[in-house]
Every structure is written in C-alpha cells, then in structure tokens.
C-alpha cells in the first residue's frame, strides 16, 4: 500500500497538557511527528493543510451515546450511519455506544447483533459498553467474556424500576464483586428510585402533568442519595466505578470525598447539564427537554463548570439519546411521566464547550481536550492510540476555526432530529476538518468520509483506572 502523508502547518496544536504552534505530520493511520513550525517545509507530502489561526485538537471521543436503542416504548434516533455523520460534524472521531442485555437474555448475543448493525455503516471509530439488567450467575458469567472481547465497561441503573431496568443493592454488590475479580469498570446511573417514585406519585395525585414536574419528581436529593449509596457499596466491595451524567452541585463533593478516601471512583457530566436549566421544561415544547437526571439550576451549572475546570469532573459526554419528536408527543399524551427520556446532543458538544466553556473563560482549551478526548481515552482503555496527537497515536483530529459566529438550529445541524436542545444559541467558530485514522471525514465543512471506514475499537482498561 502506498504511504499517504498529510502535513498540517501553522495551527495551534492542543493537547490536554498544553498548547502551542506546531506542525503535524501524518503518515497513513498514525501521527508521525509533532514539531516546531517549519520543520517539514522541504518534505514532499501528499496533502498539505494550512491551519494558520486555527486550533488542531485530538479527535473528540464521546463515551456515552445511545444508538438505535429501545427505551420506554420508543427507540433512539441515531444509528451507525446518521449518528456517526452527526458525530463527525461535531468533531468526534470515536463514540462508545451501549449494548443492552435483553431481560433474561444474553449480553454477548446482543453485542454480536450490535456489531452486525454497525457493520459497513460507521464513518468514525466506535466501541461498546454493556448495559446489565440481570445479575444472576448466568449474566455475571458473561462479564469476564465481555472484558475479553474488549468491552471492559458496563452500566447499570439504580432507577427505572417501572421499565424493569433497576439493579438493587444485592445486584450491585454482585456486579462490583465480579468487576473487582476480572478488572472491568462499572458505570452507574444514579437516581434513587424510592425517592423518585414517592415524588412521582405525589405529583400525579395532584394532577401535575406538565413537563416541569419531571424535575420536581426527580429531585437533586434522589441523585445525591443514590451516589452516596453506590459509594457505601463500593466500601463493602471495592471496584472501579464511573458515575454517568452527574447533574447536581452536591454530587461533585460527594464523589470527590470518596476519591480522597481512596475509592476508585470517576465521574462525567454532560453538555446539557453545563448549559440548560430546568426552566427549559416550562417552555411550550418543554417535553423535548425531558431527560434523566433532569435539567437542574444555574447554581448547579456554575458548580459543575468549576469542577470540570479543576479536574473533579473528568469527562463531559453528550448522553445522546434523542427520540423521534412525533412519537414523544404521541407517547406522552400530555403527561411528563409517559415521555421517553433522552435528548439529542452528539453534534453540539464541541461547539457548546468551545463557546460556553472556553469562550466565556470557564475552561482552558487543554482542559476542553482533557474532558472530551484525553480523559475518555484514558478511562475507557483507548489511550495512547486515541485522545492525543503525539507520535504513534491514531491520526484522529479536528481542525476548529475559531473565527465567525453562527446560530445553532436543528435545521443547520446533521442530527436525525427536528429538535436541538440549543436552538438559537450563538456559537463561536466551527468544525472545519475532521480526520479519522488519516482519512478525511469532514473537509472544509463538507462530508467526504465513507461509511464502513469506522472500525470497532477493542478496549482494555489501564491499570491506573
Ligand atoms: O434520559 C436519558 N439520560 N436517557 C438515556 C438513557 C440514560 O439513562 O442514560
Ligand atoms: Zn443513564
Ligand atoms: Zn445515557
């Protein structure tokens, strides 16, 4: 095969540890060199890109998306074709989706089905977490096999009892024990189901059906208590845990205290918890903003940004889980508790982080890279191939042009949805070019990638996790 070389000159290369002017040489699928500007000026290359005044970032990794996923009577809107296109337009070069164990069925079989579903479709690389619904010996016996197959991370829920998704304390301890033995990491959706059901019944009894009651019935206390409970269980049986989609200010301190006490606990928040408040649920189309945990308050947003900046929050994911709008209306029948939970968000993540985070001085660009690329790569077993632009890494990168402002609308994005949670938001700059393992996916804002280029990433956790 002929060697394909790409030279990117004049750009500001950003890694999680710092940023500076550098030229980047790509050879085939890998970063060959990162060097002072002008170093390669006499080198003959196949393609040259002038990135003057632009930022060159490692391709983003979104470690929390739900593609083609059945939930609460509906199915998420993205698949490996349209979902990876939208991801690429959002500067993402790797996603991690979920394979859900059918109740009473095999997670390994579901994983194979998911692999078939993705075959020949993905424009960027992809990987899989498991979702564990059963904790009987047969189901637990699949965990070491999953880890061997490159799926060392799996999620369970402390809520959704009514949707038959909840794992109780005994089940959680069994998963923790298996995880401790075989070396995986458990991801937990933390909301205390008893607290939620109590409030839900109260709201429904009072005939409170509007979308804002979604937030009232799932208070911050439900999330905080569930995190505390998981930590208590981790003390009984210690294994790595990653708390998904944290949304409350208090969750930051609860998790940090456990970390300081030596527990191997990690956490993420999501773009929407850094940008939207529960006020969105009071809008005429408030039902579109129903997700769990629910959107919170400005105080939570401010605290989450501070924690994202100082490292207490390690990752910002999208939790992309948009549902078809018409179906949401139909299923909801005017009642918040009947509406499928989840919002689309895979494409806006970088623009929102750049504009609201970096643009408003809340995070530095190296920190943005850490939260959206390097830390997901490290925590989910893809580093050093992914999450950085040092020699030897996969040539996954995004060139972000910081110039110009535009207005985000569902109609000018590429997500398979007529709803965008950030409709009307003013955005600084745009994703100009995206390269995945040395191949252009987006070139000057146009899709040029090919379906099937994206490969499954077989993951192995670092010992540090
Ligand atoms: O509301 C949400 N977050 N829907 C997606 C499923 C999940 O719990 O992550
Ligand atoms: Zn969840
Ligand atoms: Zn999710």
mmCIF file of C-alpha atoms and ligand atoms in Angstrom, residues 64-66 98 155 157 189 244-245 319-321, ligand 3:
data_model
loop_
_atom_site.group_PDB
_atom_site.id
_atom_site.type_symbol
_atom_site.label_atom_id
_atom_site.label_comp_id
_atom_site.label_asym_id
_atom_site.label_seq_id
_atom_site.Cartn_x
_atom_site.Cartn_y
_atom_site.Cartn_z
ATOM 1 C CA UNK A 64 -21.839 7.964 26.214
ATOM 2 C CA UNK A 65 -24.242 7.692 23.270
ATOM 3 C CA UNK A 66 -27.299 5.534 22.683
ATOM 4 C CA UNK A 98 -24.296 0.707 24.641
ATOM 5 C CA UNK A 155 -23.651 0.273 33.030
ATOM 6 C CA UNK A 157 -29.252 1.741 36.833
ATOM 7 C CA UNK A 189 -26.882 5.791 36.525
ATOM 8 C CA UNK A 244 -22.551 8.731 34.496
ATOM 9 C CA UNK A 245 -24.302 12.022 33.754
ATOM 10 C CA UNK A 319 -25.580 11.142 26.528
ATOM 11 C CA UNK A 320 -27.030 11.417 23.010
ATOM 12 C CA UNK A 321 -30.439 9.737 23.240
HETATM 13 ZN ZN1 LIG B 3 -27.286 7.512 28.733
#
